[in-house]
mmCIF file of C-alpha atoms in Angstrom:
data_model
loop_
_atom_site.group_PDB
_atom_site.id
_atom_site.type_symbol
_atom_site.label_atom_id
_atom_site.label_comp_id
_atom_site.label_asym_id
_atom_site.label_seq_id
_atom_site.Cartn_x
_atom_site.Cartn_y
_atom_site.Cartn_z
ATOM 1 C CA MET E 1 96.745 123.820 109.591
ATOM 2 C CA LYS E 2 97.121 122.463 112.909
ATOM 3 C CA ARG E 3 96.613 119.189 114.070
ATOM 4 C CA THR E 4 92.727 119.074 115.978
ATOM 5 C CA GLY E 5 93.480 116.703 118.431
ATOM 6 C CA ARG E 6 90.276 115.049 117.374
ATOM 7 C CA THR E 7 90.176 111.319 117.781
ATOM 8 C CA SER E 8 89.513 109.938 114.126
ATOM 9 C CA VAL E 9 89.570 106.027 112.439
ATOM 10 C CA LEU E 10 92.546 107.227 110.767
ATOM 11 C CA ALA E 11 94.615 108.531 113.683
ATOM 12 C CA ALA E 12 93.059 105.007 115.739
ATOM 13 C CA VAL E 13 94.082 102.790 113.176
ATOM 14 C CA CYS E 14 97.410 104.288 112.338
ATOM 15 C CA ALA E 15 98.397 104.187 115.869
ATOM 16 C CA LEU E 16 97.474 100.507 116.532
ATOM 17 C CA LEU E 17 99.044 99.598 113.706
ATOM 18 C CA ILE E 18 102.299 101.263 114.685
ATOM 19 C CA CYS E 19 101.973 99.660 118.363
ATOM 20 C CA LEU E 20 101.990 96.209 116.554
ATOM 21 C CA GLY E 21 105.620 96.935 115.134
ATOM 22 C CA GLY E 22 106.263 98.335 111.809
ATOM 23 C CA CYS E 23 104.002 100.426 109.427
ATOM 24 C CA GLY E 24 100.778 101.454 110.001
ATOM 25 C CA PHE E 25 98.212 102.148 106.877
ATOM 26 C CA LEU E 26 99.755 105.491 106.823
ATOM 27 C CA ARG E 27 102.894 104.162 106.161
ATOM 28 C CA PRO E 28 102.380 100.995 104.076
ATOM 29 C CA ALA E 29 104.613 98.703 103.242
ATOM 30 C CA SER E 30 104.598 99.425 99.487
ATOM 31 C CA TYR E 31 105.703 103.040 100.513
ATOM 32 C CA VAL E 32 108.004 102.717 103.324
ATOM 33 C CA SER E 33 109.597 99.885 105.139
ATOM 34 C CA VAL E 34 110.478 100.225 108.678
ATOM 35 C CA SER E 35 111.924 97.194 111.207
ATOM 36 C CA PRO E 36 111.728 98.249 114.558
ATOM 37 C CA HIS E 37 114.524 96.546 115.537
ATOM 38 C CA ARG E 38 116.934 98.229 113.238
ATOM 39 C CA GLU E 39 118.691 101.703 114.697
ATOM 40 C CA ASP E 40 118.302 103.405 111.347
ATOM 41 C CA ALA E 41 114.538 103.180 110.979
ATOM 42 C CA GLN E 42 114.252 104.456 115.003
ATOM 43 C CA GLN E 43 112.799 107.871 115.402
ATOM 44 C CA ALA E 44 112.254 110.005 118.647
ATOM 45 C CA VAL E 45 110.750 113.376 119.539
ATOM 46 C CA GLU E 46 112.962 115.764 120.606
ATOM 47 C CA GLY E 47 111.053 119.029 121.322
ATOM 48 C CA GLN E 48 108.934 119.781 118.289
ATOM 49 C CA ALA E 49 111.253 118.230 116.024
ATOM 50 C CA VAL E 50 111.154 114.173 115.399
ATOM 51 C CA THR E 51 114.976 112.951 114.808
ATOM 52 C CA VAL E 52 115.926 110.917 111.879
ATOM 53 C CA ASN E 53 118.873 108.890 110.944
ATOM 54 C CA SER E 54 117.925 107.207 107.608
ATOM 55 C CA TYR E 55 115.916 107.875 104.698
ATOM 56 C CA PHE E 56 113.162 105.121 106.014
ATOM 57 C CA GLY E 57 112.792 107.342 108.744
ATOM 58 C CA LEU E 58 112.830 110.613 106.960
ATOM 59 C CA LYS E 59 109.804 109.716 104.851
ATOM 60 C CA ASN E 60 108.011 108.465 107.567
ATOM 61 C CA ALA E 61 108.769 112.030 109.169
ATOM 62 C CA VAL E 62 107.623 113.709 106.274
ATOM 63 C CA LEU E 63 104.723 111.314 106.306
ATOM 64 C CA SER E 64 103.495 112.129 109.625
ATOM 65 C CA LEU E 65 103.816 115.842 109.451
ATOM 66 C CA VAL E 66 100.706 115.113 106.347
ATOM 67 C CA GLN E 67 98.753 112.765 108.554
ATOM 68 C CA ASP E 68 98.601 115.812 111.503
ATOM 69 C CA GLY E 69 98.091 118.336 109.608
ATOM 70 C CA GLU E 70 101.249 120.801 110.177
ATOM 71 C CA GLU E 71 101.848 123.220 107.883
ATOM 72 C CA ASP E 72 105.158 124.019 108.916
ATOM 73 C CA GLY E 73 106.894 121.144 110.418
ATOM 74 C CA VAL E 74 110.460 120.850 111.876
ATOM 75 C CA ILE E 75 112.616 117.602 111.671
ATOM 76 C CA ARG E 76 115.976 116.942 112.771
ATOM 77 C CA ALA E 77 118.476 114.495 110.826
ATOM 78 C CA GLU E 78 121.401 113.006 113.118
ATOM 79 C CA SER E 79 124.185 110.829 112.508
ATOM 80 C CA TYR E 80 122.300 110.569 109.024
ATOM 81 C CA SER E 81 123.331 107.715 106.657
ATOM 82 C CA GLY E 82 123.227 108.520 102.798
ATOM 83 C CA ASN E 83 122.878 111.850 101.248
ATOM 84 C CA LEU E 84 120.322 114.144 103.158
ATOM 85 C CA ALA E 85 119.801 116.202 100.131
ATOM 86 C CA VAL E 86 118.802 113.976 97.979
ATOM 87 C CA ASP E 87 116.705 111.571 99.922
ATOM 88 C CA LEU E 88 115.395 114.684 101.372
ATOM 89 C CA SER E 89 113.645 115.657 97.791
ATOM 90 C CA ARG E 90 112.998 111.948 97.164
ATOM 91 C CA ALA E 91 110.851 112.095 100.208
ATOM 92 C CA VAL E 92 109.515 115.176 99.632
ATOM 93 C CA TYR E 93 108.323 113.902 96.540
ATOM 94 C CA GLU E 94 107.047 110.584 97.120
ATOM 95 C CA VAL E 95 105.189 111.370 100.185
ATOM 96 C CA SER E 96 103.427 114.152 98.369
ATOM 97 C CA GLN E 97 102.648 112.559 95.242
ATOM 98 C CA ASN E 98 102.863 109.135 95.508
ATOM 99 C CA THR E 99 101.462 107.934 98.854
ATOM 100 C CA PRO E 100 97.639 107.792 99.661
ATOM 101 C CA LEU E 101 97.415 110.819 101.964
ATOM 102 C CA GLY E 102 99.664 112.981 100.324
ATOM 103 C CA ALA E 103 97.951 112.520 97.071
ATOM 104 C CA TYR E 104 94.705 113.344 98.557
ATOM 105 C CA ALA E 105 95.593 116.231 100.983
ATOM 106 C CA VAL E 106 98.846 117.875 99.832
ATOM 107 C CA THR E 107 98.546 120.660 96.697
ATOM 108 C CA ALA E 108 102.193 121.324 97.464
ATOM 109 C CA MET E 109 105.222 120.711 99.687
ATOM 110 C CA THR E 110 108.850 122.723 100.063
ATOM 111 C CA TYR E 111 111.619 122.144 102.085
ATOM 112 C CA ASP E 112 114.857 123.753 103.305
ATOM 113 C CA TYR E 113 117.469 122.852 105.759
ATOM 114 C CA SER E 114 120.763 123.869 107.567
ATOM 115 C CA ARG E 115 123.544 122.365 109.539
ATOM 116 C CA ILE E 116 123.145 123.036 113.119
ATOM 117 C CA VAL E 117 126.962 121.930 114.780
ATOM 118 C CA SER E 118 126.181 118.058 114.899
ATOM 119 C CA TYR E 119 122.849 117.894 113.108
ATOM 120 C CA TYR E 120 120.611 118.915 110.383
ATOM 121 C CA GLU E 121 117.544 120.878 110.983
ATOM 122 C CA ILE E 122 114.784 120.711 108.384
ATOM 123 C CA HIS E 123 112.054 122.856 107.680
ATOM 124 C CA VAL E 124 108.865 121.310 105.494
ATOM 125 C CA SER E 125 106.202 123.745 104.195
ATOM 126 C CA THR E 126 103.059 121.905 103.442
ATOM 127 C CA THR E 127 99.842 123.887 101.368
ATOM 128 C CA PHE E 128 97.043 121.589 101.921
ATOM 129 C CA ARG E 129 93.809 121.020 99.655
ATOM 130 C CA ARG E 130 92.001 119.507 102.655
ATOM 131 C CA THR E 131 90.801 120.670 106.068
ATOM 132 C CA PRO E 132 91.969 119.327 109.207
ATOM 133 C CA GLU E 133 87.925 117.884 110.041
ATOM 134 C CA GLU E 134 88.560 116.263 106.047
ATOM 135 C CA LEU E 135 91.529 114.581 107.420
ATOM 136 C CA GLN E 136 90.112 113.146 110.568
ATOM 137 C CA SER E 137 86.991 111.809 109.125
ATOM 138 C CA ILE E 138 88.647 109.305 106.527
ATOM 139 C CA GLY E 139 87.487 106.162 106.902
ATOM 140 C CA TYR E 140 89.548 102.806 106.471
ATOM 141 C CA ALA E 141 88.619 99.453 104.583
ATOM 142 C CA GLU E 142 90.526 96.709 104.087
ATOM 143 C CA ASP E 143 88.635 95.135 100.740
ATOM 144 C CA GLN E 144 86.073 95.659 99.144
ATOM 145 C CA LYS E 145 83.716 94.048 100.957
ATOM 146 C CA GLU E 146 84.651 96.615 103.989
ATOM 147 C CA LEU E 147 83.911 98.905 101.159
ATOM 148 C CA LEU E 148 80.858 97.987 100.515
ATOM 149 C CA THR E 149 80.010 97.868 104.122
ATOM 150 C CA ALA E 150 81.122 101.661 104.560
ATOM 151 C CA LEU E 151 79.051 102.734 101.231
ATOM 152 C CA THR E 152 75.716 101.074 102.384
ATOM 153 C CA GLU E 153 75.716 102.989 105.730
ATOM 154 C CA ALA E 154 76.547 106.211 104.209
ATOM 155 C CA MET E 155 73.600 105.963 101.825
ATOM 156 C CA GLU E 156 71.564 104.787 104.503
ATOM 157 C CA ARG E 157 72.170 108.552 106.139
ATOM 158 C CA TYR E 158 71.892 109.852 102.599
ATOM 159 C CA ASP E 159 75.569 111.615 103.300
ATOM 160 C CA PRO E 160 76.673 113.952 100.630
ATOM 161 C CA ARG E 161 80.627 112.373 100.629
ATOM 162 C CA LEU E 162 82.375 109.229 101.709
ATOM 163 C CA VAL E 163 86.147 109.334 102.217
ATOM 164 C CA LEU E 164 87.918 105.879 102.962
ATOM 165 C CA TRP E 165 91.611 104.731 103.105
ATOM 166 C CA ILE E 166 91.263 101.723 101.040
ATOM 167 C CA GLY E 167 93.759 98.866 102.469
ATOM 168 C CA ASP E 168 93.932 96.140 99.300
ATOM 169 C CA TYR E 169 92.161 98.063 96.505
ATOM 170 C CA SER E 170 90.721 96.201 93.472
ATOM 171 C CA ALA E 171 88.602 97.742 90.640
ATOM 172 C CA PHE E 172 85.595 99.342 91.695
ATOM 173 C CA ASP E 173 82.050 100.444 90.080
ATOM 174 C CA PRO E 174 80.238 103.157 91.898
ATOM 175 C CA ALA E 175 77.168 103.164 89.479
ATOM 176 C CA ARG E 176 76.616 99.840 89.793
ATOM 177 C CA GLU E 177 77.666 99.391 93.181
ATOM 178 C CA VAL E 178 75.074 102.024 94.039
ATOM 179 C CA GLU E 179 72.392 100.523 92.059
ATOM 180 C CA ALA E 180 72.596 97.003 94.099
ATOM 181 C CA ILE E 181 72.603 98.589 97.149
ATOM 182 C CA CYS E 182 69.366 100.532 96.079
ATOM 183 C CA LEU E 183 68.000 97.253 94.838
ATOM 184 C CA ALA E 184 68.932 95.456 97.720
ATOM 185 C CA HIS E 185 67.362 98.392 100.377
ATOM 186 C CA PRO E 186 64.006 99.627 99.326
ATOM 187 C CA GLU E 187 63.569 100.696 103.328
ATOM 188 C CA PHE E 188 66.101 103.431 102.965
ATOM 189 C CA ALA E 189 66.931 103.654 99.018
ATOM 190 C CA LEU E 190 64.166 106.423 98.060
ATOM 191 C CA GLU E 191 66.648 107.883 95.524
ATOM 192 C CA ARG E 192 69.308 106.995 93.745
ATOM 193 C CA PRO E 193 72.254 109.655 93.943
ATOM 194 C CA GLU E 194 74.160 110.653 91.269
ATOM 195 C CA THR E 195 77.952 109.184 92.166
ATOM 196 C CA SER E 196 81.621 110.480 91.388
ATOM 197 C CA MET E 197 84.862 108.641 92.297
ATOM 198 C CA GLU E 198 88.246 110.170 92.824
ATOM 199 C CA LEU E 199 91.301 108.010 93.747
ATOM 200 C CA TYR E 200 94.282 108.944 95.183
ATOM 201 C CA PRO E 201 97.037 108.389 93.962
ATOM 202 C CA ASP E 202 96.105 107.132 90.533
ATOM 203 C CA SER E 203 97.820 103.568 90.947
ATOM 204 C CA GLY E 204 98.702 101.449 93.442
ATOM 205 C CA PRO E 205 96.751 98.652 95.842
ATOM 206 C CA GLN E 206 96.701 101.624 98.566
ATOM 207 C CA ARG E 207 94.367 104.048 97.815
ATOM 208 C CA ILE E 208 92.265 106.582 99.314
ATOM 209 C CA MET E 209 88.919 106.637 97.728
ATOM 210 C CA GLU E 210 86.543 109.864 97.683
ATOM 211 C CA LEU E 211 83.018 109.155 96.604
ATOM 212 C CA LYS E 212 80.410 112.094 96.295
ATOM 213 C CA PHE E 213 76.768 111.826 96.477
ATOM 214 C CA THR E 214 74.118 113.816 94.484
ATOM 215 C CA TYR E 215 70.981 113.847 95.518
ATOM 216 C CA SER E 216 67.847 115.738 94.201
ATOM 217 C CA HIS E 217 66.529 115.668 97.736
ATOM 218 C CA SER E 218 67.869 117.043 101.089
ATOM 219 C CA ALA E 219 68.821 114.561 103.456
ATOM 220 C CA ARG E 220 65.998 115.719 105.935
ATOM 221 C CA GLU E 221 63.801 115.283 102.918
ATOM 222 C CA LEU E 222 64.588 111.659 102.355
ATOM 223 C CA GLU E 223 64.509 111.025 106.166
ATOM 224 C CA ASP E 224 61.115 112.195 106.363
ATOM 225 C CA TYR E 225 60.127 109.935 103.628
ATOM 226 C CA ARG E 226 61.742 107.142 105.434
ATOM 227 C CA GLN E 227 59.955 107.410 108.506
ATOM 228 C CA ALA E 228 56.304 107.526 107.079
ATOM 229 C CA LEU E 229 57.275 104.881 104.582
ATOM 230 C CA GLU E 230 58.172 102.649 107.459
ATOM 231 C CA ALA E 231 55.201 103.551 109.160
ATOM 232 C CA GLN E 232 52.775 103.028 106.137
ATOM 233 C CA VAL E 233 54.325 99.449 105.605
ATOM 234 C CA ALA E 234 53.867 98.506 109.385
ATOM 235 C CA LYS E 235 50.193 100.078 109.198
ATOM 236 C CA LEU E 236 49.323 98.206 105.571
ATOM 237 C CA ALA E 237 50.929 94.622 106.781
ATOM 238 C CA GLU E 238 48.928 94.918 110.046
ATOM 239 C CA LEU E 239 45.576 95.399 108.202
ATOM 240 C CA TYR E 240 45.926 93.438 105.291
ATOM 241 C CA GLY E 241 48.799 91.064 105.651
ATOM 242 C CA ASN E 242 48.279 89.676 109.511
ATOM 243 C CA ALA E 243 45.535 87.120 109.028
ATOM 244 C CA GLY E 244 44.905 84.262 106.650
ATOM 245 C CA ASP E 245 47.129 82.048 104.576
ATOM 246 C CA ASP E 246 50.095 83.204 102.806
ATOM 247 C CA MET E 247 48.037 83.169 99.115
ATOM 248 C CA THR E 248 45.350 85.261 100.783
ATOM 249 C CA ARG E 249 47.289 87.481 102.446
ATOM 250 C CA ALA E 250 49.809 88.230 99.497
ATOM 251 C CA ARG E 251 46.534 88.690 97.306
ATOM 252 C CA ARG E 252 44.721 91.468 99.433
ATOM 253 C CA LEU E 253 48.123 93.296 99.824
ATOM 254 C CA TYR E 254 48.212 93.200 96.057
ATOM 255 C CA GLU E 255 44.878 95.085 95.942
ATOM 256 C CA ARG E 256 45.481 97.607 98.258
ATOM 257 C CA LEU E 257 48.909 98.289 96.829
ATOM 258 C CA GLY E 258 46.778 99.119 93.317
ATOM 259 C CA ARG E 259 44.394 100.878 95.260
ATOM 260 C CA ASP E 260 45.241 104.222 95.417
ATOM 261 C CA ALA E 261 48.207 104.169 93.235
ATOM 262 C CA VAL E 262 49.054 105.012 89.308
ATOM 263 C CA MET E 263 51.435 103.739 87.374
ATOM 264 C CA VAL E 264 53.685 106.249 85.573
ATOM 265 C CA SER E 265 56.016 105.570 82.699
ATOM 266 C CA GLY E 266 59.862 105.220 83.093
ATOM 267 C CA GLU E 267 62.271 103.903 85.108
ATOM 268 C CA ASP E 268 64.247 107.120 86.567
ATOM 269 C CA SER E 269 65.493 105.607 89.397
ATOM 270 C CA ARG E 270 66.581 108.901 90.788
ATOM 271 C CA SER E 271 62.948 110.100 91.324
ATOM 272 C CA VAL E 272 60.869 109.348 94.175
ATOM 273 C CA ALA E 273 58.693 107.372 92.083
ATOM 274 C CA SER E 274 61.051 104.498 91.466
ATOM 275 C CA SER E 275 61.048 104.055 95.128
ATOM 276 C CA ALA E 276 58.496 102.392 97.267
ATOM 277 C CA ALA E 277 57.645 105.561 98.301
ATOM 278 C CA GLY E 278 55.951 106.825 95.201
ATOM 279 C CA ALA E 279 53.671 103.804 95.386
ATOM 280 C CA LEU E 280 53.095 103.921 99.068
ATOM 281 C CA LEU E 281 53.332 107.923 99.783
ATOM 282 C CA GLU E 282 52.891 110.019 96.652
ATOM 283 C CA GLY E 283 50.413 107.785 94.481
ATOM 284 C CA SER E 284 52.279 106.934 91.538
ATOM 285 C CA ALA E 285 55.169 104.814 90.924
ATOM 286 C CA THR E 286 56.938 103.202 88.120
ATOM 287 C CA SER E 287 56.824 99.585 88.018
ATOM 288 C CA ARG E 288 60.168 99.910 89.944
ATOM 289 C CA GLY E 289 58.349 101.480 92.723
ATOM 290 C CA PHE E 290 55.409 99.212 92.825
ATOM 291 C CA ALA E 291 58.063 95.986 93.128
ATOM 292 C CA GLN E 292 60.023 97.583 95.859
ATOM 293 C CA ALA E 293 56.687 98.755 97.796
ATOM 294 C CA TYR E 294 55.333 95.157 97.513
ATOM 295 C CA ARG E 295 58.237 93.510 98.625
ATOM 296 C CA LEU E 296 58.388 95.726 101.713
ATOM 297 C CA LEU E 297 54.688 94.649 102.475
ATOM 298 C CA LEU E 298 55.151 90.946 102.036
ATOM 299 C CA GLU E 299 58.508 91.137 103.951
ATOM 300 C CA ALA E 300 56.250 92.898 107.019
ATOM 301 C CA SER E 301 53.779 89.967 106.880
ATOM 302 C CA GLY E 302 56.413 87.747 107.030
ATOM 303 C CA ILE E 303 56.526 86.109 103.092
ATOM 304 C CA PRO E 304 59.576 85.996 101.061
ATOM 305 C CA CYS E 305 59.372 88.169 98.074
ATOM 306 C CA GLU E 306 62.579 89.296 95.695
ATOM 307 C CA LEU E 307 62.797 92.205 93.289
ATOM 308 C CA ILE E 308 63.138 91.193 89.721
ATOM 309 C CA SER E 309 64.810 93.921 86.970
ATOM 310 C CA GLY E 310 64.377 92.892 83.419
ATOM 311 C CA GLN E 311 62.341 93.924 80.407
ATOM 312 C CA ARG E 312 58.544 93.685 79.550
ATOM 313 C CA SER E 313 57.759 94.093 75.783
ATOM 314 C CA GLY E 314 61.298 95.426 75.278
ATOM 315 C CA ALA E 315 61.154 98.074 77.750
ATOM 316 C CA ALA E 316 62.622 98.102 80.909
ATOM 317 C CA HIS E 317 60.841 96.620 83.930
ATOM 318 C CA ASP E 318 60.570 95.668 87.891
ATOM 319 C CA TRP E 319 58.413 92.837 89.474
ATOM 320 C CA CYS E 320 58.525 90.395 92.336
ATOM 321 C CA ARG E 321 59.403 86.778 93.063
ATOM 322 C CA LEU E 322 57.323 85.852 96.093
ATOM 323 C CA LYS E 323 57.242 82.063 97.820
ATOM 324 C CA LEU E 324 53.882 80.998 98.824
ATOM 325 C CA ASP E 325 53.492 77.645 100.535
ATOM 326 C CA GLY E 326 56.774 76.725 99.683
ATOM 327 C CA ALA E 327 56.682 77.783 95.858
ATOM 328 C CA TRP E 328 58.178 80.390 93.818
ATOM 329 C CA TYR E 329 55.651 82.472 91.880
ATOM 330 C CA TYR E 330 55.904 86.063 90.241
ATOM 331 C CA ALA E 331 53.431 89.159 90.767
ATOM 332 C CA ASP E 332 53.658 92.319 88.693
ATOM 333 C CA PRO E 333 52.353 94.822 91.435
ATOM 334 C CA SER E 334 52.366 97.639 88.834
ATOM 335 C CA GLN E 335 49.422 95.901 86.502
ATOM 336 C CA ALA E 336 47.457 96.014 89.880
ATOM 337 C CA ALA E 337 47.677 99.670 89.557
ATOM 338 C CA GLY E 338 44.204 101.552 89.323
ATOM 339 C CA GLY E 339 42.183 98.767 91.199
ATOM 340 C CA SER E 340 42.774 96.290 88.590
ATOM 341 C CA ARG E 341 41.995 92.966 90.463
ATOM 342 C CA TYR E 342 44.144 89.940 89.717
ATOM 343 C CA PRO E 343 46.242 90.914 85.777
ATOM 344 C CA GLY E 344 49.620 90.360 87.176
ATOM 345 C CA PHE E 345 49.106 87.809 90.022
ATOM 346 C CA LEU E 346 50.153 85.287 90.319
ATOM 347 C CA MET E 347 52.393 84.119 87.514
ATOM 348 C CA GLY E 348 54.731 81.146 86.409
ATOM 349 C CA ASP E 349 57.485 80.553 84.250
ATOM 350 C CA LEU E 350 54.391 79.868 81.319
ATOM 351 C CA GLU E 351 52.642 83.247 82.235
ATOM 352 C CA LEU E 352 55.898 85.034 82.236
ATOM 353 C CA GLU E 353 56.784 84.293 78.775
ATOM 354 C CA MET E 354 53.247 84.960 77.998
ATOM 355 C CA GLY E 355 52.831 88.465 79.273
ATOM 356 C CA GLY E 356 56.074 89.543 77.544
ATOM 357 C CA TYR E 357 58.784 89.107 80.800
ATOM 358 C CA THR E 358 62.394 88.513 80.284
ATOM 359 C CA PHE E 359 65.223 88.810 82.314
ATOM 360 C CA GLN E 360 68.541 87.191 83.073
ATOM 361 C CA GLU E 361 69.369 85.269 85.842
ATOM 362 C CA GLU E 362 71.490 81.659 86.516
ATOM 363 C CA ASN E 363 70.002 78.772 88.431
ATOM 364 C CA ARG E 364 66.417 80.444 89.027
ATOM 365 C CA PRO E 365 64.370 78.178 90.750
ATOM 366 C CA GLU E 366 61.292 76.633 88.665
ATOM 367 C CA SER E 367 57.884 78.206 88.905
ATOM 368 C CA VAL E 368 54.652 76.629 87.485
ATOM 369 C CA LEU E 369 51.472 78.253 88.279
ATOM 370 C CA PRO E 370 48.981 75.375 89.677
ATOM 371 C CA TYR E 371 45.472 75.139 87.000
ATOM 372 C CA TYR E 372 43.585 76.378 89.303
ATOM 373 C CA LEU E 373 45.332 79.613 89.981
ATOM 374 C CA ARG E 374 45.773 80.430 86.187
ATOM 375 C CA THR E 375 42.744 82.948 86.463
ATOM 376 C CA MET E 376 45.168 85.476 88.102
ATOM 377 C CA GLN E 377 47.482 85.746 85.396
ATOM 378 C CA PRO E 378 47.509 88.807 82.751
ATOM 379 C CA GLY E 379 44.844 88.939 80.352
ATOM 380 C CA SER E 380 42.707 86.652 82.332
#
């Protein structure tokens, strides 16, 4: 496996950090300690060989071979301070087993060395389980905030895979975070993918994280759904949400949403029926699909709206919280399915309780439905 020469986040960040003096993230401080002012840590390239004179330089050189995807690399040890045989065995083990890049990319690493007059020539042979393209595609996230940003962007593109070097790893639940992104982004989250995660190595503050996403639809199909959904939301918001006060527009959109779509049971968030596309494009949706569709329509019409996940009569259920004329109310657009007029529009806290709705939320705003609006509640 040879170096491809392609510019990547991996190489760019490494080069930047090395230029700043000391270890780049490919040479994290927890693995290799390098001071730019110490002679025993300096390395010089002579032809195709890197010259080292200490364990720290030796380990950095071995790690550089992995970074460059070199299957057969040469290192020169000159005026070496230490036991080269012991240090070489240690460096190869540490790099291949305990560094993020080695644990992620290397299957096996062997070496031999011989004395040539005043120096030792070391040959390192590496068997990789990753392609050059895979090595070059590794991204970087300093912390969990940057990790979540990268995860959101990958899901927006419907990528099948995301690999990141995490600078400061903390406990991460991929299924929970993927679900949260799906709830927060109805505009592109049309299916929740099955997600698996591998970490390299198993412990340590710096790791490489590999996330794999399995969708039941192709990326092209999901992108087509997304574009059609965007067009339909814009069309309906223009027709039904562009005139009148907030209450009138919200009611019109509520009625229109239920006119051509039917409610289906279940809350399988991997199904398009559990997305806004189910209600607005496919004609059938779960409560989540109705709630996400109504949320998109209201937001496109300038009306604040949030998704609420909880239970209704003991079963998982989703509905909306919307802000009308400065006050917060609840609406369950799934109750509009089939053209029912006002069964879930509008509700306050009392009406939620009467309708069997429950959910957990700290510091939720109080919602009181005025008397003159109580005809717009479940069972009226």
